Structures are given as C-alpha cells and as structure tokens.
Short mmCIF file of C-alpha atoms and ligand atoms in Angstrom, two decimals:
data_model
loop_
_atom_site.label_atom_id
_atom_site.label_comp_id
_atom_site.label_asym_id
_atom_site.label_seq_id
_atom_site.Cartn_x
_atom_site.Cartn_y
_atom_site.Cartn_z
CA UNK W 1 -31.36 94.59 -118.26
CA UNK W 2 -34.89 95.24 -119.49
CA UNK W 3 -36.21 98.27 -121.33
CA UNK W 4 -37.12 100.91 -118.77
CA UNK W 5 -39.43 103.87 -119.16
CA UNK W 6 -39.55 106.58 -116.49
CA UNK W 7 -42.59 108.85 -116.32
CA UNK W 8 -42.56 111.69 -113.82
CA UNK W 9 -44.86 114.61 -113.16
CA UNK W 10 -47.08 116.36 -110.61
CA UNK W 11 -50.24 114.89 -109.15
CA UNK W 12 -53.16 114.38 -111.54
CA UNK W 13 -51.02 115.19 -114.58
CA UNK W 14 -52.28 111.91 -116.02
CA UNK W 15 -48.94 110.15 -115.64
CA UNK W 16 -50.27 106.98 -113.97
CA UNK W 17 -53.10 106.49 -116.47
CA UNK W 18 -50.67 107.10 -119.33
CA UNK W 19 -48.15 104.68 -117.79
CA UNK W 20 -50.93 102.07 -117.55
CA UNK W 21 -51.78 102.56 -121.24
CA UNK W 22 -48.10 102.32 -122.20
CA UNK W 23 -47.74 99.08 -120.22
CA UNK W 24 -50.78 97.65 -122.00
CA UNK W 25 -49.55 98.66 -125.47
CA UNK W 26 -46.06 97.23 -125.10
CA UNK W 27 -46.80 94.45 -122.63
CA UNK W 28 -44.53 96.00 -120.01
CA UNK W 29 -44.94 95.85 -116.23
CA UNK W 30 -46.40 99.05 -114.74
CA UNK W 31 -45.00 100.15 -111.39
CA UNK W 32 -46.90 103.08 -109.85
CA UNK W 33 -44.48 104.32 -107.19
CA UNK W 34 -46.97 106.81 -105.73
CA UNK W 35 -49.09 103.89 -104.53
CA UNK W 36 -46.22 102.79 -102.32
CA UNK W 37 -45.97 106.17 -100.56
CA UNK W 38 -49.75 106.17 -100.24
CA UNK W 39 -49.78 102.68 -98.73
CA UNK W 40 -47.19 103.62 -96.10
CA UNK W 41 -49.11 106.80 -95.23
CA UNK W 42 -52.33 104.77 -94.96
CA UNK W 43 -50.76 102.25 -92.61
CA UNK W 44 -49.21 105.02 -90.50
CA UNK W 45 -52.61 106.70 -90.10
CA UNK W 46 -54.28 103.39 -89.26
CA UNK W 47 -51.67 102.52 -86.66
CA UNK W 48 -51.63 106.05 -85.28
CA UNK W 49 -47.98 106.57 -86.09
CA UNK W 50 -46.96 110.24 -86.13
CA UNK W 51 -46.63 111.19 -89.81
CA UNK W 52 -43.91 113.68 -88.89
CA UNK W 53 -41.67 111.17 -87.08
CA UNK W 54 -39.12 109.83 -89.56
CA UNK W 55 -37.79 107.19 -87.17
CA UNK W 56 -41.25 105.72 -86.49
CA UNK W 57 -42.07 105.73 -90.20
CA UNK W 58 -38.88 103.84 -91.03
CA UNK W 59 -39.63 101.30 -88.31
CA UNK W 60 -43.11 100.87 -89.78
CA UNK W 61 -41.69 100.31 -93.29
CA UNK W 62 -39.32 97.69 -91.92
CA UNK W 63 -42.31 95.76 -90.62
CA UNK W 64 -44.31 96.03 -93.83
CA UNK W 65 -44.50 93.90 -96.96
CA UNK W 66 -45.63 95.68 -100.10
CA UNK W 67 -46.54 94.16 -103.42
CA UNK W 68 -48.03 95.67 -106.58
CA UNK W 69 -50.01 93.25 -108.70
CA UNK W 70 -50.12 93.43 -112.52
CA UNK W 71 -53.65 94.85 -112.31
CA UNK W 72 -52.47 97.65 -109.98
CA UNK W 73 -53.78 96.26 -106.73
CA UNK W 74 -51.68 97.07 -103.68
CA UNK W 75 -51.14 94.18 -101.32
CA UNK W 76 -49.78 95.32 -97.97
CA UNK W 77 -49.08 92.75 -95.25
CA UNK W 78 -51.15 90.25 -97.24
CA UNK W 79 -54.20 92.56 -97.41
CA UNK W 80 -55.54 94.31 -100.49
CA UNK W 81 -55.59 97.99 -99.45
CA UNK W 82 -56.13 99.45 -102.95
CA UNK W 83 -59.54 100.94 -102.19
CA UNK W 84 -58.19 103.03 -99.32
CA UNK W 85 -55.37 104.81 -101.11
CA UNK W 86 -57.05 107.35 -103.40
CA UNK W 87 -57.81 109.78 -100.58
CA UNK W 88 -54.46 109.52 -98.75
CA UNK W 89 -52.82 112.25 -100.85
CA UNK W 90 -51.37 115.03 -98.77
CA UNK W 91 -50.37 112.46 -96.14
CA UNK W 92 -48.44 110.47 -98.77
CA UNK W 93 -46.64 113.64 -99.79
CA UNK W 94 -45.80 114.33 -96.13
CA UNK W 95 -44.27 110.91 -95.44
CA UNK W 96 -42.42 111.07 -98.77
CA UNK W 97 -40.51 114.15 -97.66
CA UNK W 98 -38.29 112.14 -95.28
CA UNK W 99 -34.92 111.01 -96.72
CA UNK W 100 -34.92 107.66 -94.90
CA UNK W 101 -38.46 106.85 -96.02
CA UNK W 102 -37.42 107.62 -99.60
CA UNK W 103 -34.25 105.56 -99.29
CA UNK W 104 -36.26 102.47 -98.31
CA UNK W 105 -38.95 102.87 -100.97
CA UNK W 106 -36.50 103.82 -103.74
CA UNK W 107 -34.59 100.62 -102.99
CA UNK W 108 -37.79 98.59 -103.17
CA UNK W 109 -38.71 100.26 -106.49
CA UNK W 110 -35.29 99.50 -107.95
CA UNK W 111 -35.61 95.86 -106.88
CA UNK W 112 -39.07 95.64 -108.47
CA UNK W 113 -37.79 97.07 -111.77
CA UNK W 114 -34.68 94.92 -111.95
CA UNK W 115 -34.28 93.14 -115.30
CA UNK W 116 -37.91 93.83 -116.28
CA UNK W 117 -39.35 95.64 -119.26
CA UNK W 118 -41.19 98.21 -117.22
CA UNK W 119 -42.78 101.62 -117.07
CA UNK W 120 -42.54 103.30 -113.68
CA UNK W 121 -44.28 106.54 -112.78
CA UNK W 122 -43.64 108.95 -109.92
CA UNK W 123 -41.74 112.13 -109.11
CA UNK W 124 -38.07 111.08 -109.05
CA UNK W 125 -37.99 108.07 -111.36
CA UNK W 126 -35.89 109.65 -114.12
CA UNK W 127 -33.64 111.47 -111.66
CA UNK W 128 -33.12 109.02 -108.77
CA UNK W 129 -34.83 105.62 -109.09
CA UNK W 130 -33.97 104.73 -112.70
CA UNK W 131 -31.43 107.34 -113.84
CA UNK W 132 -30.33 104.99 -116.61
CA UNK W 133 -33.90 104.54 -118.01
CA UNK W 134 -34.13 104.15 -121.80
CA UNK W 135 -36.91 106.72 -122.14
CA UNK W 136 -37.69 109.54 -119.71
CA UNK W 137 -40.84 111.58 -119.92
CA UNK W 138 -42.00 114.46 -117.76
CA UNK W 139 -45.72 115.05 -117.94
CA UNK W 140 -47.27 118.25 -116.75
CA UNK W 141 -50.48 120.30 -117.00
CA UNK W 142 -51.81 123.52 -115.47
CA UNK W 143 -52.80 123.08 -111.83
CA UNK W 144 -56.43 124.13 -112.53
CA UNK W 145 -56.70 121.50 -115.25
CA UNK W 146 -55.29 118.86 -112.92
CA UNK W 147 -57.63 119.85 -110.08
CA UNK W 148 -60.63 119.55 -112.45
CA UNK W 149 -59.48 116.11 -113.56
CA UNK W 150 -59.01 114.91 -109.97
CA UNK W 151 -62.42 116.30 -108.91
CA UNK W 152 -64.15 114.45 -111.76
CA UNK W 153 -62.19 111.28 -111.09
CA UNK W 154 -63.20 111.23 -107.40
CA UNK W 155 -66.85 112.06 -108.21
CA UNK W 156 -66.94 109.17 -110.67
CA UNK W 157 -65.75 106.90 -107.87
CA UNK W 158 -68.63 108.15 -105.71
CA UNK W 159 -66.30 110.13 -103.42
CA UNK W 160 -67.50 113.59 -102.30
CA UNK W 161 -65.19 116.12 -103.97
CA UNK W 162 -65.07 119.91 -103.94
CA UNK W 163 -63.02 121.59 -106.70
CA UNK W 164 -61.77 124.51 -104.58
CA UNK W 165 -60.56 122.23 -101.78
CA UNK W 166 -58.88 119.93 -104.25
CA UNK W 167 -57.18 122.86 -105.98
CA UNK W 168 -55.87 124.19 -102.63
CA UNK W 169 -54.57 120.78 -101.62
CA UNK W 170 -52.97 120.25 -105.00
CA UNK W 171 -51.08 123.56 -104.81
CA UNK W 172 -49.91 122.62 -101.31
CA UNK W 173 -48.86 119.15 -102.46
CA UNK W 174 -47.02 120.50 -105.53
CA UNK W 175 -45.09 122.84 -103.23
CA UNK W 176 -44.18 120.05 -100.82
CA UNK W 177 -43.13 117.72 -103.66
CA UNK W 178 -41.08 120.34 -105.52
CA UNK W 179 -39.34 121.85 -102.52
CA UNK W 180 -38.24 118.81 -100.53
CA UNK W 181 -34.46 118.47 -100.50
CA UNK W 182 -34.37 114.74 -101.31
CA UNK W 183 -35.91 113.28 -104.50
CA UNK W 184 -37.97 116.36 -105.37
CA UNK W 185 -40.38 116.49 -108.28
CA UNK W 186 -38.04 117.54 -111.05
CA UNK W 187 -37.64 117.07 -114.76
CA UNK W 188 -34.50 115.05 -115.55
CA UNK W 189 -32.19 116.86 -117.96
CA UNK W 190 -32.68 114.16 -120.57
CA UNK W 191 -36.46 113.86 -120.11
CA UNK W 192 -38.95 114.92 -122.75
CA UNK W 193 -41.50 117.45 -121.51
CA UNK W 194 -45.11 116.86 -122.45
CA UNK W 195 -47.76 119.40 -121.45
CA UNK W 196 -51.22 117.81 -121.44
CA UNK W 197 -53.22 120.95 -120.58
CA UNK W 198 -56.47 120.86 -122.54
CA UNK W 199 -55.76 117.41 -123.99
CA UNK W 200 -58.06 114.46 -123.70
CA UNK W 201 -56.52 111.41 -122.10
CA UNK W 202 -56.48 109.63 -125.48
CA UNK W 203 -54.50 112.47 -127.08
CA UNK W 204 -51.87 112.48 -124.33
CA UNK W 205 -51.53 108.71 -124.27
CA UNK W 206 -51.07 108.62 -128.05
CA UNK W 207 -48.28 111.22 -127.95
CA UNK W 208 -46.39 109.17 -125.36
CA UNK W 209 -46.99 105.81 -127.05
CA UNK W 210 -45.85 107.13 -130.45
CA UNK W 211 -42.73 108.51 -128.86
CA UNK W 212 -41.86 105.18 -127.24
CA UNK W 213 -42.55 103.31 -130.48
CA UNK W 214 -40.05 105.58 -132.17
CA UNK W 215 -37.46 104.86 -129.46
CA UNK W 216 -38.09 101.13 -129.64
CA UNK W 217 -37.74 101.33 -133.43
CA UNK W 218 -41.21 99.86 -133.99
O1 LIG A 1 -48.31 109.90 -107.74
P1 LIG A 1 -49.18 110.09 -106.51
O2 LIG A 1 -49.95 111.38 -106.55
O3 LIG A 1 -50.05 108.89 -106.25
O4 LIG A 1 -48.15 110.17 -105.28
C1 LIG A 1 -48.55 110.43 -103.96
C2 LIG A 1 -47.46 111.18 -103.21
O5 LIG A 1 -46.31 110.33 -103.08
C3 LIG A 1 -46.94 112.44 -103.90
O6 LIG A 1 -47.57 113.61 -103.45
C4 LIG A 1 -45.48 112.47 -103.57
C5 LIG A 1 -45.13 111.05 -103.26
N1 LIG A 1 -44.30 110.40 -104.30
C6 LIG A 1 -42.96 110.63 -104.26
O7 LIG A 1 -42.49 111.37 -103.41
N2 LIG A 1 -42.13 110.00 -105.12
C7 LIG A 1 -42.62 109.19 -106.06
N3 LIG A 1 -41.78 108.58 -106.91
C8 LIG A 1 -44.03 108.97 -106.16
C9 LIG A 1 -44.85 109.61 -105.26
#
C-alpha cells in the first residue's frame, strides 16, 4: 500500500492546484478525479446523450477508456481531450449526481490509486474513494473568493468570463454537489479543514505541504 493523500473541497477552492504542488514536492502521482467527471460529461454532450439519463450515461462509460497522464492530460478513447474540459463544469456536476455513474468512476479511481504514493483531489475522496487515506485535507474558501479566482483563471486562458455568471453557476454547483445523496461534497470526520480565503496560492500550498511533511516525519 502506498502513502495516500485525499484532498477534497468545493470548486475553485484551489484543491487541484495544491494537489499538483504536493505531488511535485513529494514525487507522488496526482489524480484529479474531477477531470474524469468532466470528461464523461464532455463525451455525453458531444454524442448527444441526455445528461439526465443515468442508464445512457452508464452505457457511455462502459464504452469509454479514460487515462490521466502524469502531466494532467486526459486521454479519452485515445484522444487528448484536456483542452475541452475547463468549461464543462455544471454538466460534470450534473452527471456526477447519479449513483451508478459515481460507482463506475469511484471504482476506476480506486484502481488508479492502488499501491501508489498518490494525492487525489475531488469531493468524496476522504469519505468514499480512499477512506483509509493517510492524510485527509478539506480545502475551502468563500464562494466570492472562489468565483474571482475562477474568473481570472479563465480570462488568463483567453476564455470569455463574467464574474456574476460564474458566481451564480458556482453557487448552483455547490448546492448540487453538497446535496446529492451519494458521494456528496463533505468533510471527512478525520480531515483537516483549511480555509484559503484571502490567501495567495503559495500561502495555501505551503500550509498543506508543511502539514504533509509533518505527517511523513520529514
Ligand atoms: O473538481 P472539479 O470542479 O473539476 O469537478 C467537476 C465536477 O465533478 C464537480 O462539480 C462535481 C464532480 N466531482 C465529483 O462529484 N466527485 C469528485 N470526486 C470530483 C468531482
């Protein structure tokens, strides 16, 4: 069994960037589970599969191969779809609300993490995917702060982004992710809560890295 770190939190809390930094610092594999829900949502849209039909979504997953590369590219059915996933947000949240979709992707995530030193980020990693993880962290920040971060991130990528729209969508997505009955966004009882409101990315990453160093006894 490898050393496993679970990082959960709402969208744009900084969890994926922090997980990437952690992976770099400790030479661990980074598994961004949100990318997998995004990839399935992207394929469903492309193939005009009804995002509200659980049965069709499961069938689609069964005919899909998904791979995450060490540099965070997403290879789906042998194609690199990474560039298409940033804007498939609310749709990813919608497909992720179905128990059978989660069951398939959780299984895949557990297989990916098996016997690896890894850091996995998502919503249910500490509670469902890796309940036995060595370190569990729950990262949060005020929704306005997160919406500002996401707006700036998209603008930097040259994507047209309006703060008010992003804030509205983020509130909607938080609600969907928190209130779904299966695998909701939830802090595990044994997870450490880190609030990054007002922090720079460097500050937040350092807090998490120092904490893991302490746990690893380094
Ligand atoms: O982390 P993210 O914002 O890229 O995730 C996109 C959506 O996928 C998110 O709104 C909810 C879903 N998701 C999930 O249900 N469980 C996870 N472990 C990761 C993401």
